[in-house]
XYZ file of C-alpha atoms in Angstrom:
691
model
C 90.833 115.618 47.064
C 92.268 114.269 44.197
C 90.760 114.213 40.779
C 91.335 111.087 37.894
C 90.334 110.845 34.792
C 89.516 107.398 33.505
C 87.938 106.621 29.633
C 86.405 102.566 30.310
C 86.926 100.642 26.792
C 85.939 97.098 25.718
C 84.644 95.092 23.104
C 80.699 95.116 22.679
C 79.305 92.270 25.223
C 82.273 92.458 27.308
C 80.499 93.721 30.268
C 81.667 97.481 30.086
C 78.155 98.407 30.778
C 77.481 96.568 33.815
C 80.741 97.589 35.179
C 80.138 101.138 34.589
C 76.699 100.914 36.632
C 78.888 99.093 39.256
C 81.379 101.787 39.673
C 78.806 104.946 39.110
C 75.326 103.865 40.115
C 73.193 106.909 39.522
C 75.760 109.193 39.504
C 75.465 109.334 35.436
C 74.936 111.446 32.572
C 74.067 111.017 29.210
C 74.445 113.687 26.168
C 76.396 113.502 23.031
C 80.067 113.749 21.791
C 80.601 117.243 20.084
C 79.698 117.332 16.598
C 78.376 113.880 16.388
C 75.360 111.708 17.213
C 77.384 109.051 19.568
C 76.076 108.641 23.170
C 78.816 109.741 25.723
C 78.098 108.742 28.957
C 79.647 110.110 31.904
C 79.890 109.350 35.547
C 81.484 109.578 38.964
C 82.691 107.813 42.190
C 84.426 108.572 45.077
C 86.864 106.617 46.607
C 89.953 106.774 49.361
C 89.897 110.723 48.718
C 89.511 110.684 45.114
C 87.354 111.554 42.638
C 87.135 109.665 39.856
C 85.505 110.846 36.545
C 84.803 107.759 33.883
C 83.950 108.262 30.403
C 82.315 105.503 28.649
C 83.876 104.856 25.588
C 81.560 103.197 22.843
C 81.658 99.303 22.595
C 84.117 98.560 19.919
C 86.381 95.890 18.019
C 89.261 98.205 16.815
C 90.493 101.797 16.809
C 90.677 101.673 13.087
C 88.225 104.463 11.299
C 85.430 101.962 10.362
C 83.026 103.180 12.172
C 82.001 106.530 14.106
C 82.233 104.581 17.275
C 86.416 103.594 16.776
C 86.730 107.253 15.834
C 85.368 108.882 19.143
C 86.594 105.765 21.342
C 90.538 106.949 19.835
C 89.690 110.344 19.665
C 89.119 110.625 23.634
C 92.111 108.981 24.656
C 93.983 110.994 22.214
C 92.527 114.489 22.870
C 91.395 113.903 26.057
C 94.437 112.796 27.509
C 92.962 110.495 30.524
C 94.608 109.762 33.072
C 93.965 105.904 32.799
C 91.899 103.424 30.309
C 90.221 100.381 31.635
C 90.233 98.054 29.510
C 87.440 95.631 29.824
C 88.226 92.097 28.584
C 85.564 89.192 28.254
C 87.925 86.535 30.276
C 86.147 83.784 27.978
C 87.217 85.145 24.871
C 90.585 86.588 25.319
C 92.187 86.071 22.337
C 89.761 87.893 20.633
C 89.300 90.991 23.265
C 92.749 91.425 23.861
C 93.412 92.696 20.143
C 91.757 96.068 21.339
C 94.506 95.992 24.008
C 97.254 95.450 22.040
C 95.885 98.669 20.102
C 95.338 100.750 23.047
C 98.707 99.860 24.030
C 100.193 102.004 20.674
C 98.430 104.754 22.253
C 101.027 105.357 25.064
C 98.482 105.871 27.891
C 98.140 103.688 30.971
C 96.100 100.557 30.683
C 94.611 98.695 33.330
C 93.329 95.352 31.912
C 89.689 94.179 33.658
C 89.377 90.395 33.322
C 85.226 90.397 33.428
C 83.628 87.169 33.847
C 85.764 84.876 35.218
C 83.260 82.857 36.494
C 82.254 82.015 32.886
C 85.865 81.420 31.877
C 86.562 79.308 34.635
C 83.170 77.323 33.953
C 84.053 76.794 30.105
C 87.291 75.038 32.021
C 89.527 78.658 31.183
C 91.901 79.086 33.382
C 93.988 82.014 33.198
C 97.343 82.819 34.965
C 96.606 87.111 35.649
C 100.408 87.440 37.048
C 101.864 85.975 34.312
C 99.403 87.623 31.676
C 100.237 90.816 33.451
C 103.627 90.369 32.936
C 103.494 90.036 29.171
C 101.247 92.403 28.460
C 102.803 94.697 30.808
C 99.425 95.563 32.838
C 97.751 95.734 35.569
C 95.178 93.166 35.630
C 92.312 92.892 38.035
C 89.607 90.432 38.129
C 85.759 90.660 38.251
C 82.365 89.326 37.779
C 80.324 92.547 36.711
C 76.566 90.812 37.028
C 78.196 89.758 41.153
C 79.608 93.425 41.330
C 82.346 91.418 42.259
C 86.170 92.923 42.056
C 84.708 96.911 41.659
C 86.552 97.713 44.671
C 89.627 96.089 43.786
C 89.357 97.733 40.186
C 88.643 101.582 42.193
C 92.243 100.828 44.277
C 94.365 99.420 41.065
C 92.681 102.617 39.277
C 94.327 105.148 42.097
C 97.863 102.808 42.418
C 98.395 103.181 38.486
C 97.623 107.124 38.770
C 100.072 107.492 41.930
C 102.431 105.490 40.280
C 102.659 103.143 42.511
C 101.970 100.326 39.893
C 104.147 100.441 37.112
C 102.721 99.386 33.801
C 105.238 98.523 31.017
C 104.053 101.521 28.197
C 106.562 100.137 26.000
C 104.893 99.901 22.406
C 104.444 97.039 20.597
C 107.569 95.673 17.996
C 106.687 95.220 14.891
C 108.965 92.991 12.088
C 112.122 94.569 10.948
C 110.489 95.625 7.769
C 107.543 97.212 9.415
C 109.282 98.999 11.969
C 111.767 100.328 9.428
C 108.844 101.703 7.485
C 107.318 103.323 10.254
C 110.688 105.035 11.252
C 110.647 106.371 7.812
C 107.082 107.960 8.031
C 107.623 109.245 11.326
C 110.688 110.841 10.319
C 108.663 112.744 8.128
C 105.816 113.806 10.459
C 105.396 117.232 12.679
C 106.960 116.949 15.843
C 104.338 116.607 18.908
C 104.698 116.317 22.282
C 103.975 112.837 22.877
C 106.379 110.733 20.587
C 103.823 107.636 21.085
C 101.369 109.919 18.874
C 103.940 110.193 16.432
C 104.592 106.327 16.104
C 100.976 105.963 16.105
C 100.119 108.246 13.501
C 102.744 106.629 11.049
C 100.857 103.227 11.931
C 97.573 104.893 10.952
C 98.798 105.696 7.974
C 100.878 102.627 6.897
C 97.551 100.699 7.849
C 95.648 102.815 5.330
C 93.595 104.648 8.007
C 91.189 107.118 6.402
C 90.760 109.346 8.874
C 94.620 109.713 9.845
C 94.987 109.994 5.793
C 92.411 112.886 5.628
C 94.143 114.606 8.797
C 97.683 114.313 7.041
C 96.584 115.198 3.585
C 96.194 119.282 4.784
C 99.312 119.387 6.306
C 101.723 121.702 4.341
C 103.975 118.822 3.728
C 101.268 116.433 3.069
C 101.741 115.254 0.076
C 105.359 114.098 0.578
C 104.324 112.315 3.647
C 101.484 110.498 1.827
C 104.261 109.356 -1.271
C 106.482 108.147 1.483
C 103.469 106.495 3.498
C 102.718 104.400 -0.102
C 106.411 103.776 -0.695
C 106.465 102.409 2.832
C 103.267 99.993 1.586
C 104.672 98.700 -1.385
C 107.857 97.921 0.854
C 106.152 96.048 3.282
C 103.908 94.385 0.714
C 107.280 92.936 -1.153
C 109.220 92.146 2.137
C 106.326 90.018 3.772
C 103.839 89.475 1.100
C 101.343 90.840 2.931
C 99.352 94.018 2.511
C 100.585 96.652 5.153
C 97.445 96.445 7.079
C 97.207 92.803 7.337
C 100.946 92.489 8.200
C 100.537 95.100 11.426
C 97.054 93.444 12.107
C 99.021 89.997 12.522
C 102.055 91.949 13.984
C 99.150 92.383 17.126
C 98.138 89.095 16.745
C 101.360 87.903 17.357
C 101.780 89.562 20.734
C 98.215 88.340 21.950
C 98.167 85.219 20.663
C 102.066 84.515 22.197
C 100.472 86.240 25.474
C 97.414 83.700 25.422
C 99.444 80.455 24.663
C 101.628 81.210 27.680
C 99.195 82.364 30.496
C 95.861 80.851 29.268
C 95.539 76.834 29.657
C 92.276 75.182 28.625
C 90.661 72.210 30.506
C 88.673 69.615 28.179
C 84.953 70.093 29.039
C 82.327 68.140 26.473
C 79.405 69.080 28.380
C 77.444 71.660 26.224
C 77.424 75.100 28.363
C 73.797 76.690 28.948
C 74.006 79.042 26.266
C 74.454 76.347 23.848
C 71.571 74.125 25.284
C 69.535 76.999 25.545
C 70.501 78.602 21.606
C 69.682 74.809 20.228
C 66.052 75.906 20.962
C 65.975 79.386 20.460
C 67.950 79.265 17.477
C 66.078 76.637 16.033
C 65.373 76.928 12.150
C 62.307 75.917 13.068
C 60.801 76.937 16.167
C 63.127 80.382 16.438
C 61.120 82.934 14.806
C 57.535 81.540 16.426
C 59.848 81.924 19.739
C 60.803 85.534 18.835
C 57.034 86.587 17.726
C 55.676 84.961 20.941
C 58.320 86.667 23.082
C 57.014 90.128 21.278
C 53.535 89.182 21.653
C 53.660 88.378 25.275
C 55.710 91.960 25.859
C 53.150 93.974 24.368
C 50.450 91.896 26.461
C 51.695 92.177 29.571
C 52.529 95.985 28.605
C 48.521 96.534 27.982
C 47.513 94.419 31.041
C 49.897 95.391 33.622
C 49.385 98.859 32.930
C 45.654 99.477 32.506
C 45.430 99.777 36.501
C 48.126 102.195 37.179
C 47.005 103.911 34.258
C 43.507 104.283 35.494
C 44.693 105.415 39.025
C 46.945 108.479 37.308
C 43.873 109.114 34.719
C 41.571 110.042 37.748
C 44.608 111.998 39.560
C 44.661 114.132 36.822
C 41.293 114.299 36.604
C 40.854 115.287 40.246
C 43.618 118.139 39.421
C 41.629 119.885 36.108
C 38.619 119.568 38.288
C 40.279 121.266 41.621
C 41.900 124.045 39.499
C 39.021 124.554 37.465
C 36.931 125.144 40.800
C 39.413 127.513 42.362
C 40.581 129.523 38.860
C 38.020 132.657 38.062
C 37.126 132.605 34.428
C 39.045 133.308 31.220
C 42.144 132.319 29.213
C 44.580 131.846 32.332
C 42.174 129.096 33.246
C 41.878 127.754 29.509
C 45.496 127.873 29.624
C 46.023 125.678 32.521
C 42.701 123.532 32.520
C 42.917 122.364 28.750
C 46.324 123.363 27.392
C 48.940 121.840 30.198
C 46.962 120.027 32.518
C 44.898 118.671 29.102
C 47.869 118.468 27.317
C 50.969 117.432 29.366
C 48.420 114.907 31.705
C 47.176 113.101 28.811
C 50.262 111.714 28.087
C 51.686 111.430 31.488
C 48.862 108.915 32.291
C 50.556 106.205 29.766
C 53.648 106.360 31.715
C 53.108 102.529 33.400
C 52.675 101.272 29.797
C 56.226 103.190 28.760
C 58.037 102.100 31.704
C 56.163 97.806 31.162
C 57.798 98.380 27.873
C 61.480 99.635 28.316
C 61.453 97.303 31.351
C 61.072 94.684 28.912
C 63.395 95.720 26.456
C 66.004 95.957 29.292
C 65.476 92.598 30.187
C 65.748 91.804 26.214
C 69.048 93.378 26.096
C 70.964 92.344 29.566
C 70.143 88.841 28.898
C 71.571 88.720 25.590
C 68.078 87.662 23.840
C 68.795 90.655 21.378
C 71.644 89.561 19.260
C 70.001 86.051 18.929
C 66.900 87.872 17.996
C 68.949 89.433 14.778
C 70.381 85.804 14.069
C 66.895 84.427 13.983
C 65.797 87.628 11.723
C 68.601 86.955 9.427
C 67.295 84.965 6.643
C 64.589 87.390 6.520
C 66.624 89.977 6.275
C 69.254 88.806 3.911
C 66.045 88.446 1.286
C 65.338 92.041 1.450
C 69.215 92.674 0.779
C 70.211 93.673 4.450
C 71.229 91.530 6.974
C 70.470 90.309 10.695
C 72.979 92.895 12.072
C 70.397 95.339 10.367
C 68.109 94.475 12.705
C 69.673 95.325 15.518
C 68.685 99.064 15.319
C 64.838 98.230 14.489
C 64.582 96.721 17.863
C 66.175 99.203 19.549
C 63.231 101.549 17.324
C 60.782 99.775 19.359
C 61.991 102.047 22.628
C 62.684 105.400 20.670
C 63.787 106.009 16.842
C 66.553 108.492 18.029
C 68.921 105.916 19.118
C 67.837 103.224 16.911
C 69.043 105.653 14.232
C 72.417 106.229 16.012
C 72.856 102.398 16.060
C 73.176 102.327 12.908
C 76.570 103.286 12.804
C 77.485 100.101 13.855
C 77.306 99.085 10.152
C 80.035 99.292 8.087
C 78.103 99.268 4.580
C 77.088 102.632 3.836
C 73.994 101.689 2.164
C 73.403 98.881 4.426
C 73.558 101.982 6.811
C 71.449 104.138 4.498
C 68.371 101.527 3.956
C 68.374 100.424 7.620
C 67.909 104.280 8.867
C 65.347 104.973 6.554
C 63.205 101.931 7.416
C 63.947 102.327 11.213
C 61.166 105.332 11.778
C 58.832 102.570 10.897
C 59.147 100.314 14.274
C 56.649 101.289 16.416
C 58.962 103.837 19.334
C 57.268 104.299 22.615
C 56.503 107.449 21.786
C 53.402 106.394 19.645
C 52.489 103.876 22.709
C 50.241 106.390 23.906
C 48.218 107.268 20.776
C 48.038 103.110 20.646
C 46.875 103.234 24.418
C 44.266 105.618 24.431
C 42.522 104.581 20.893
C 42.713 100.931 21.960
C 41.330 101.433 25.570
C 38.609 103.689 23.944
C 37.438 101.708 20.962
C 38.170 97.929 21.521
C 37.235 95.294 24.268
C 40.038 94.442 26.809
C 39.725 91.475 25.646
C 41.659 91.928 22.058
C 43.538 95.216 23.590
C 46.747 93.277 23.416
C 45.990 91.406 20.147
C 45.516 94.595 18.528
C 48.356 96.109 20.220
C 50.585 93.144 18.844
C 49.247 93.616 15.331
C 50.319 97.462 14.721
C 53.902 96.420 16.428
C 53.822 93.534 13.219
C 52.381 95.722 10.490
C 55.533 97.887 11.556
C 58.310 95.091 11.527
C 56.674 93.956 8.173
C 56.272 97.366 6.696
C 60.291 98.020 7.371
C 61.081 94.510 5.542
C 59.063 95.280 2.400
C 60.571 99.272 2.175
C 63.812 97.825 2.888
C 63.447 95.802 -0.113
C 61.884 98.350 -2.275
C 64.958 100.778 -1.395
C 68.111 98.277 -2.045
C 66.278 96.918 -4.707
C 65.202 100.284 -6.819
C 67.096 103.211 -4.615
C 70.238 101.853 -3.611
C 70.828 98.537 -4.950
C 74.326 96.664 -4.340
C 75.801 93.718 -2.656
C 74.725 93.424 1.455
C 77.932 92.507 3.352
C 78.288 89.288 5.106
C 76.384 88.386 8.753
C 79.035 88.088 10.864
C 77.774 89.235 14.752
C 78.557 88.405 18.200
C 76.200 85.907 20.089
C 77.200 86.445 24.119
C 76.602 84.069 26.383
C 73.056 84.082 28.530
C 73.390 85.993 31.757
C 70.870 86.901 34.610
C 70.940 90.798 34.896
C 71.054 91.985 37.841
C 68.061 94.438 39.219
C 70.108 97.188 39.186
C 71.127 97.866 35.889
C 67.760 96.509 34.416
C 66.530 99.518 36.640
C 68.760 102.183 35.634
C 68.221 101.203 31.766
C 64.799 101.639 32.327
C 64.849 104.773 34.556
C 67.115 106.228 31.815
C 64.923 106.132 29.105
C 61.576 107.192 31.199
C 63.436 110.109 32.317
C 64.303 110.824 28.600
C 60.380 110.668 28.274
C 59.255 112.391 31.372
C 61.576 115.466 30.172
C 59.903 115.228 26.965
C 56.600 115.944 28.508
C 58.193 118.755 30.802
C 59.873 120.535 27.622
C 58.524 119.735 24.143
C 54.957 118.408 24.701
C 54.241 121.117 27.094
C 55.231 123.819 24.623
C 53.462 121.986 21.989
C 50.610 121.392 24.181
C 50.578 125.015 24.880
C 50.980 126.581 21.298
C 48.363 123.616 20.143
C 46.138 125.321 22.923
C 46.668 128.660 21.490
C 45.714 127.611 17.939
C 42.476 126.400 19.535
C 41.892 129.603 21.139
C 42.354 132.271 19.105
C 40.945 133.817 17.005
C 38.366 134.398 19.651
C 36.312 136.800 17.654
C 35.098 136.448 13.727
C 36.248 139.021 11.175
C 33.470 141.673 12.035
C 34.565 141.386 16.387
C 31.865 139.500 17.428
C 32.129 136.769 19.921
C 31.226 133.278 17.746
C 27.822 131.673 18.811
C 29.180 128.512 20.215
C 32.188 126.897 21.050
C 32.057 124.648 18.125
C 31.862 127.300 15.431
C 34.658 129.046 17.538
C 36.952 125.723 17.079
C 36.369 125.219 13.593
C 37.101 129.152 12.890
C 40.386 128.734 15.020
C 43.785 128.839 13.441
C 43.868 125.066 14.199
C 40.528 124.313 12.437
C 41.582 125.858 9.373
C 44.767 124.154 9.432
C 42.485 120.896 9.829
C 40.081 122.269 7.037
C 42.685 122.669 4.825
C 44.120 118.892 5.240
C 40.771 117.317 5.464
C 40.467 116.662 1.665
C 43.425 115.127 1.426
C 42.672 112.471 4.453
C 38.871 112.226 4.519
C 39.070 109.023 1.882
C 41.047 107.844 5.145
C 38.076 108.175 7.000
C 39.565 111.031 8.970
C 37.999 114.662 9.604
C 39.596 118.013 10.241
C 40.600 117.618 13.745
C 42.597 113.909 13.190
C 44.460 116.076 10.748
C 45.175 119.011 13.176
C 46.162 116.084 15.610
C 48.093 114.298 13.185
C 49.831 118.151 12.134
C 50.700 118.601 15.706
C 52.239 114.744 15.990
C 55.182 116.011 13.768
C 56.612 117.848 17.119
C 56.431 114.545 18.818
C 54.096 111.526 18.654
C 53.123 111.829 21.991
C 51.463 115.187 21.223
C 48.786 113.314 19.158
C 47.013 112.356 22.547
C 47.747 115.866 24.094
C 46.492 117.631 20.759
C 43.052 115.179 21.215
C 42.574 115.486 24.597
C 42.367 119.417 24.050
C 40.096 118.472 20.577
C 37.468 116.828 22.553
C 37.914 118.322 26.142
C 36.479 122.299 25.096
C 33.011 121.684 25.855
C 30.296 121.384 23.203
C 26.438 122.324 23.343
C 25.923 118.956 24.817
C 28.208 119.215 27.704
C 29.435 115.880 27.321
C 32.501 116.300 29.384
C 30.126 116.639 32.546
C 28.473 113.617 32.274
C 31.952 111.055 31.962
C 34.165 111.192 34.844
C 36.779 109.161 32.591
C 38.952 110.599 30.226
C 38.600 107.702 28.275
C 35.309 107.178 28.331
C 34.428 110.833 27.329
C 37.081 110.887 24.893
C 35.386 107.895 23.049
C 32.086 109.122 22.849
C 33.092 112.505 21.773
C 35.193 111.126 18.904
C 32.135 108.965 17.972
C 29.536 111.932 17.831
C 31.846 114.753 16.657
C 34.146 112.890 13.861
C 32.529 109.984 13.440
C 35.207 107.695 14.776
C 34.464 103.971 14.358
C 37.274 100.973 15.905
C 37.846 100.631 11.868
C 38.685 104.614 11.946
C 40.868 104.348 15.357
C 42.525 101.196 13.765
C 43.637 103.659 10.865
C 44.464 106.577 12.869
C 46.671 104.142 15.050
C 48.033 102.582 11.743
C 48.694 106.520 10.229
C 50.347 107.197 13.518
C 53.139 104.229 13.260
C 53.724 104.795 9.368
C 53.790 108.732 8.905
C 56.702 111.095 9.265
C 58.874 110.378 12.759
C 58.929 113.583 14.786
C 61.474 116.332 14.595
C 63.933 114.897 16.579
C 64.433 111.917 14.409
C 64.647 114.245 11.154
C 67.276 116.168 12.358
C 69.173 112.933 13.806
C 68.862 111.793 10.150
C 70.486 114.898 9.016
C 73.169 114.416 11.049
C 73.849 111.066 10.518
C 73.795 111.439 6.642
C 74.939 115.316 6.801
C 72.260 116.284 3.700
C 69.007 117.272 3.883
C 68.267 115.124 1.492
C 67.463 112.168 2.975
C 65.969 113.411 6.537
C 62.792 115.313 3.033
C 62.826 112.249 1.544
C 61.916 110.239 4.865
C 59.254 112.860 5.563
C 57.857 112.178 1.730
C 57.673 108.483 1.702
C 56.449 107.529 5.306
C 53.558 110.095 4.259
C 52.714 108.633 1.257
C 52.939 105.194 2.456
C 50.902 106.144 5.483
C 48.143 107.515 3.151
C 48.002 104.433 0.860
C 48.170 101.630 3.541
C 45.354 103.440 5.435
C 43.420 104.135 1.908
C 43.645 99.971 1.673
C 42.628 99.621 5.033
C 39.619 101.413 5.326
C 38.298 100.835 2.229
C 38.531 97.555 2.970
C 37.420 97.245 5.828
C 34.175 99.463 4.877
C 33.507 97.037 1.781
C 33.805 93.630 4.721
C 32.022 95.520 6.827
C 34.499 95.454 9.413
C 34.934 97.573 12.380
C 32.295 99.810 11.153
């Protein structure tokens, strides 16, 4: 069986991810590119005795080094040397999409051009002569409709033909004006000779384009200073000859090819009717209705998350309770029984029972992304974001943060302005990630009536958004002042996402959550159990008089007692302090820690009186820690705001290449959490709310 290595490239919203899912199905692996936090998705498909290995490159508009995504995309093509590059373009926005194609032609790799969403382009009255376009661009072309899985087999057949050379592509480079070509040759003559002369030409073009990454690579060469002097001379000569900056002159050369090809091969039929997307946008982007509709959608999402997730959550709760009872009844007394029942089953099980809520939340987010509404949400929020010194594009990572803060931090790399990127990175942890949802679900179920449960959950998420916007304003004004970039963002056409793609996205995120429960949360639960269990005797070597005293004298109890004076003004006791400290590993651990805290039987034997874990927790928390609905709400707020998990801190460190900003994030989120909870708790006591 022959092996073919494919790189899948394209603009954002070109349907590339849908095509990748159609090709690979469940045979996917998600990781990161070495040395960077850019996500790397790989998949495998077998077709006609060939194994086709596909790398899904980050969606980019160009290959110029403006963002990590663009650098990664071009480095894969240059360094990993794929056999074929499959370039997915939106057929209804052909001219804009083909600019990336023109750039990739300069790399001298075999390219297949995929005209995706041809049904949408035809509906808009756009007619594309694929054969003529193929001749003009010198590329093999395949027409597809990704959402209907049409054209996928044709694409696989074409990949094999291009790989085996039965379909010949014209790999000649783009020719620029004589003045630019002369300067390219001058720079090229000074560059080190490499096996692929097309890469040498590409390097010369990038130097004349003022590409910062290529500049860095050339500057360290033995004759780097001579090469850069020639580059500066060439840039000046191009300016004198064309009256354009060299970067703009080269850009215009690429667009000349693209415009010429589309003018010949594309025809437009007049269509005065408003498209379905335009009709929907007239409502969803209305200056008065846009924001209320967005808030209404988010409210509905959280209502459904809590309401529909309740029954299956109860079933899982009962199953884990029965499992714990069975194990407890079949194991002899001792440390191992305590570890298995209280540490592993109580800890991990306390997190797994909230899986239905997590799945529903991820399903809702996947639907919003798949239909194209996420981009509209950013557009709707642009006016508000602009007032705090950012723009709507910064709201996209914040929305992604509803699922997980780690990809939200990574998503900030799409922002070109460094200050915009850093501020967005600092406030993204204030958006309530899926890991916090088990904490909210437990506390809401235990202390609030089900009729208001959805509203309570919605209020927590809205407070997170408000705090993120307020802190962005503070940071943009005093910490990182400066002008924000103008807001330019593509609004893709609305489309009905396929069930397969929605389920794949939901499963990817859910599986990461499950792996977390099986690794980080399992280890953290065992560590927390050990901190609660030891020491088992006092300083004189005598057993403690009761389990309550033993818990207070345990290592965890001592940590909690040390923290208690700081958090007591917020209505929290030492047990809450232990749970919040454990939550630094992962926010789900707050739930497993509290489960361990309140599952150790006290003198009153509450564990035997209640079958429901939630009801048991509610009674114990009220009796042992003085919990009230107000205290529970403040604990949800503190969990929302205070230091994000270790993974987020690590990603901020990698993205900023400094410990300054991760440490600042830890400090400011903890301080902000204390202030907000102090105001809410003390205000609630004064007003007699929730006490």
